[in-house]
Amino acid sequence: MDLPEYYFRVRENGAAVFRIDTENRQRRIEMDQIAVINIRNGEVKPQGQRTLTETDQAAITRWIEDRTALLAQRDMDDIHRAVDYLNLTTQWAQSKATDAQLEDVTDRLLLAMHDLRSVLVRKKADRLTKD
């Protein structure tokens, strides 16, 4: 099995970057941490006194681009799921919910929906006035 040259251990706001080495006497997999990435601000911090090679930097840039695209796709998937959940919640409220259950969630749902509606209407108006 051919291993990749780099391994990216995902963290909250980015990743720790390791160079993979199997070309040693024991044929063990060695992972040498070479950098830490902060995907939010694009910062790449080499570890220790290390200087990243052009190959290292290219792999890191490629990972950042791929990861950013994946996270954007997941965000949209979450929003589409939220629409489904709203529909399922509507069906639940109409057909299954008890008075006690409705009492427990109605105010929070109404406030959340009002907040969402206000933001969506404002953003739509902004988009329409830009055109």
PDB file of C-alpha atoms in Angstrom:
ATOM      1  CA  MET A   1       0.000   0.000   0.000  1.00  0.00           C
ATOM      2  CA  ASP A   2       1.406   3.364  -1.013  1.00  0.00           C
ATOM      3  CA  LEU A   3       0.974   5.965   1.678  1.00  0.00           C
ATOM      4  CA  PRO A   4       0.570   9.648   0.907  1.00  0.00           C
ATOM      5  CA  GLU A   5       3.555  11.911   1.459  1.00  0.00           C
ATOM      6  CA  TYR A   6       1.596  14.066   3.920  1.00  0.00           C
ATOM      7  CA  TYR A   7      -0.997  13.459   6.604  1.00  0.00           C
ATOM      8  CA  PHE A   8      -3.289  16.241   7.839  1.00  0.00           C
ATOM      9  CA  ARG A   9      -4.721  15.698  11.332  1.00  0.00           C
ATOM     10  CA  VAL A  10      -7.847  17.841  11.356  1.00  0.00           C
ATOM     11  CA  ARG A  11      -8.244  20.174  14.300  1.00  0.00           C
ATOM     12  CA  GLU A  12     -10.944  22.633  15.313  1.00  0.00           C
ATOM     13  CA  ASN A  13      -9.696  25.475  13.083  1.00  0.00           C
ATOM     14  CA  GLY A  14      -7.324  23.708  10.736  1.00  0.00           C
ATOM     15  CA  ALA A  15      -4.866  20.849  10.934  1.00  0.00           C
ATOM     16  CA  ALA A  16      -1.533  19.583  12.119  1.00  0.00           C
ATOM     17  CA  VAL A  17       0.590  18.620   9.106  1.00  0.00           C
ATOM     18  CA  PHE A  18       2.828  15.564   9.158  1.00  0.00           C
ATOM     19  CA  ARG A  19       5.327  14.323   6.597  1.00  0.00           C
ATOM     20  CA  ILE A  20       5.101  10.533   6.256  1.00  0.00           C
ATOM     21  CA  ASP A  21       8.319   8.519   6.123  1.00  0.00           C
ATOM     22  CA  THR A  22       8.471   4.775   5.491  1.00  0.00           C
ATOM     23  CA  GLU A  23      12.009   4.783   4.059  1.00  0.00           C
ATOM     24  CA  ASN A  24      13.769   3.849   7.276  1.00  0.00           C
ATOM     25  CA  ARG A  25      15.576   0.708   8.384  1.00  0.00           C
ATOM     26  CA  GLN A  26      12.659  -0.724  10.322  1.00  0.00           C
ATOM     27  CA  ARG A  27      10.144   0.077   7.533  1.00  0.00           C
ATOM     28  CA  ARG A  28       7.954   1.674  10.193  1.00  0.00           C
ATOM     29  CA  ILE A  29       5.646   4.527   9.440  1.00  0.00           C
ATOM     30  CA  GLU A  30       7.107   7.666  10.926  1.00  0.00           C
ATOM     31  CA  MET A  31       5.071  10.839  11.081  1.00  0.00           C
ATOM     32  CA  ASP A  32       7.098  14.017  11.476  1.00  0.00           C
ATOM     33  CA  GLN A  33       4.997  17.081  12.301  1.00  0.00           C
ATOM     34  CA  ILE A  34       6.108  19.896  10.040  1.00  0.00           C
ATOM     35  CA  ALA A  35       3.442  22.589  10.501  1.00  0.00           C
ATOM     36  CA  VAL A  36       0.159  23.715  11.988  1.00  0.00           C
ATOM     37  CA  ILE A  37      -2.529  25.290   9.804  1.00  0.00           C
ATOM     38  CA  ASN A  38      -5.169  27.785  10.927  1.00  0.00           C
ATOM     39  CA  ILE A  39      -7.745  27.560   8.156  1.00  0.00           C
ATOM     40  CA  ARG A  40      -9.718  30.590   9.376  1.00  0.00           C
ATOM     41  CA  ASN A  41      -6.910  33.067   8.862  1.00  0.00           C
ATOM     42  CA  GLY A  42      -4.791  31.026   6.427  1.00  0.00           C
ATOM     43  CA  GLU A  43      -1.813  31.017   8.769  1.00  0.00           C
ATOM     44  CA  VAL A  44       0.714  28.201   8.388  1.00  0.00           C
ATOM     45  CA  LYS A  45       3.210  27.859  11.233  1.00  0.00           C
ATOM     46  CA  PRO A  46       6.215  25.623  10.628  1.00  0.00           C
ATOM     47  CA  GLN A  47       7.073  23.477  13.649  1.00  0.00           C
ATOM     48  CA  GLY A  48      10.261  24.205  15.534  1.00  0.00           C
ATOM     49  CA  GLN A  49      13.053  25.701  13.459  1.00  0.00           C
ATOM     50  CA  ARG A  50      11.783  23.987  10.321  1.00  0.00           C
ATOM     51  CA  THR A  51      11.585  25.708   6.932  1.00  0.00           C
ATOM     52  CA  LEU A  52       8.856  24.366   4.674  1.00  0.00           C
ATOM     53  CA  THR A  53       9.891  23.280   1.192  1.00  0.00           C
ATOM     54  CA  GLU A  54       8.024  24.323  -1.934  1.00  0.00           C
ATOM     55  CA  THR A  55       6.575  20.802  -2.058  1.00  0.00           C
ATOM     56  CA  ASP A  56       5.397  21.150   1.560  1.00  0.00           C
ATOM     57  CA  GLN A  57       3.827  24.526   0.839  1.00  0.00           C
ATOM     58  CA  ALA A  58       2.118  23.261  -2.323  1.00  0.00           C
ATOM     59  CA  ALA A  59       0.630  20.282  -0.462  1.00  0.00           C
ATOM     60  CA  ILE A  60      -0.561  22.529   2.351  1.00  0.00           C
ATOM     61  CA  THR A  61      -2.105  25.039  -0.080  1.00  0.00           C
ATOM     62  CA  ARG A  62      -3.870  22.213  -1.920  1.00  0.00           C
ATOM     63  CA  TRP A  63      -5.194  20.806   1.393  1.00  0.00           C
ATOM     64  CA  ILE A  64      -6.445  24.252   2.495  1.00  0.00           C
ATOM     65  CA  GLU A  65      -8.297  24.708  -0.811  1.00  0.00           C
ATOM     66  CA  ASP A  66      -9.812  21.215  -0.658  1.00  0.00           C
ATOM     67  CA  ARG A  67     -10.750  21.559   3.018  1.00  0.00           C
ATOM     68  CA  THR A  68     -12.329  24.988   2.501  1.00  0.00           C
ATOM     69  CA  ALA A  69     -14.443  23.611  -0.362  1.00  0.00           C
ATOM     70  CA  LEU A  70     -15.478  20.599   1.725  1.00  0.00           C
ATOM     71  CA  LEU A  71     -16.488  22.771   4.690  1.00  0.00           C
ATOM     72  CA  ALA A  72     -18.520  25.060   2.405  1.00  0.00           C
ATOM     73  CA  GLN A  73     -20.273  22.018   0.948  1.00  0.00           C
ATOM     74  CA  ARG A  74     -21.025  20.720   4.457  1.00  0.00           C
ATOM     75  CA  ASP A  75     -22.437  24.112   5.447  1.00  0.00           C
ATOM     76  CA  MET A  76     -24.875  23.981   2.537  1.00  0.00           C
ATOM     77  CA  ASP A  77     -25.773  20.368   3.356  1.00  0.00           C
ATOM     78  CA  ASP A  78     -26.536  21.475   6.927  1.00  0.00           C
ATOM     79  CA  ILE A  79     -28.796  24.266   5.682  1.00  0.00           C
ATOM     80  CA  HIS A  80     -30.692  21.899   3.378  1.00  0.00           C
ATOM     81  CA  ARG A  81     -31.105  19.542   6.345  1.00  0.00           C
ATOM     82  CA  ALA A  82     -32.402  22.467   8.424  1.00  0.00           C
ATOM     83  CA  VAL A  83     -35.114  23.067   5.821  1.00  0.00           C
ATOM     84  CA  ASP A  84     -36.049  19.380   6.094  1.00  0.00           C
ATOM     85  CA  TYR A  85     -36.084  19.637   9.898  1.00  0.00           C
ATOM     86  CA  LEU A  86     -38.369  22.663   9.723  1.00  0.00           C
ATOM     87  CA  ASN A  87     -40.757  20.701   7.532  1.00  0.00           C
ATOM     88  CA  LEU A  88     -40.600  17.679   9.852  1.00  0.00           C
ATOM     89  CA  THR A  89     -41.154  19.967  12.846  1.00  0.00           C
ATOM     90  CA  THR A  90     -44.216  21.442  11.172  1.00  0.00           C
ATOM     91  CA  GLN A  91     -45.604  17.984  10.527  1.00  0.00           C
ATOM     92  CA  TRP A  92     -44.842  16.949  14.117  1.00  0.00           C
ATOM     93  CA  ALA A  93     -46.552  20.067  15.544  1.00  0.00           C
ATOM     94  CA  GLN A  94     -49.597  19.486  13.362  1.00  0.00           C
ATOM     95  CA  SER A  95     -50.034  15.758  13.833  1.00  0.00           C
ATOM     96  CA  LYS A  96     -48.182  14.363  16.859  1.00  0.00           C
ATOM     97  CA  ALA A  97     -47.268  17.009  19.395  1.00  0.00           C
ATOM     98  CA  THR A  98     -49.064  17.112  22.720  1.00  0.00           C
ATOM     99  CA  ASP A  99     -50.118  20.392  24.300  1.00  0.00           C
ATOM    100  CA  ALA A 100     -47.329  20.012  26.867  1.00  0.00           C
ATOM    101  CA  GLN A 101     -44.709  19.432  24.153  1.00  0.00           C
ATOM    102  CA  LEU A 102     -45.919  22.450  22.207  1.00  0.00           C
ATOM    103  CA  GLU A 103     -45.885  24.561  25.356  1.00  0.00           C
ATOM    104  CA  ASP A 104     -42.287  23.519  25.922  1.00  0.00           C
ATOM    105  CA  VAL A 105     -40.974  24.572  22.482  1.00  0.00           C
ATOM    106  CA  THR A 106     -43.352  27.109  20.928  1.00  0.00           C
ATOM    107  CA  ASP A 107     -41.783  30.321  22.235  1.00  0.00           C
ATOM    108  CA  ARG A 108     -38.222  29.232  21.398  1.00  0.00           C
ATOM    109  CA  LEU A 109     -39.267  28.073  17.926  1.00  0.00           C
ATOM    110  CA  LEU A 110     -41.192  31.265  17.237  1.00  0.00           C
ATOM    111  CA  LEU A 111     -38.256  33.459  18.322  1.00  0.00           C
ATOM    112  CA  ALA A 112     -35.757  31.423  16.270  1.00  0.00           C
ATOM    113  CA  MET A 113     -38.017  31.524  13.209  1.00  0.00           C
ATOM    114  CA  HIS A 114     -38.655  35.266  13.654  1.00  0.00           C
ATOM    115  CA  ASP A 115     -34.900  35.890  13.903  1.00  0.00           C
ATOM    116  CA  LEU A 116     -34.222  33.751  10.822  1.00  0.00           C
ATOM    117  CA  ARG A 117     -37.008  35.400   8.853  1.00  0.00           C
ATOM    118  CA  SER A 118     -35.730  38.894   9.740  1.00  0.00           C
ATOM    119  CA  VAL A 119     -32.218  38.049   8.562  1.00  0.00           C
ATOM    120  CA  LEU A 120     -33.425  36.366   5.363  1.00  0.00           C
ATOM    121  CA  VAL A 121     -35.735  39.266   4.458  1.00  0.00           C
ATOM    122  CA  ARG A 122     -32.973  41.817   5.106  1.00  0.00           C
ATOM    123  CA  LYS A 123     -30.422  39.840   3.062  1.00  0.00           C
ATOM    124  CA  LYS A 124     -32.905  39.388   0.200  1.00  0.00           C
ATOM    125  CA  ALA A 125     -33.629  43.133   0.194  1.00  0.00           C
ATOM    126  CA  ASP A 126     -29.862  43.825   0.118  1.00  0.00           C
ATOM    127  CA  ARG A 127     -29.442  41.516  -2.869  1.00  0.00           C
ATOM    128  CA  LEU A 128     -32.373  43.099  -4.718  1.00  0.00           C
ATOM    129  CA  THR A 129     -31.058  46.632  -4.200  1.00  0.00           C
ATOM    130  CA  LYS A 130     -27.615  45.617  -5.550  1.00  0.00           C
ATOM    131  CA  ASP A 131     -29.129  44.587  -8.893  1.00  0.00           C
TER     132      ASP A 131
END
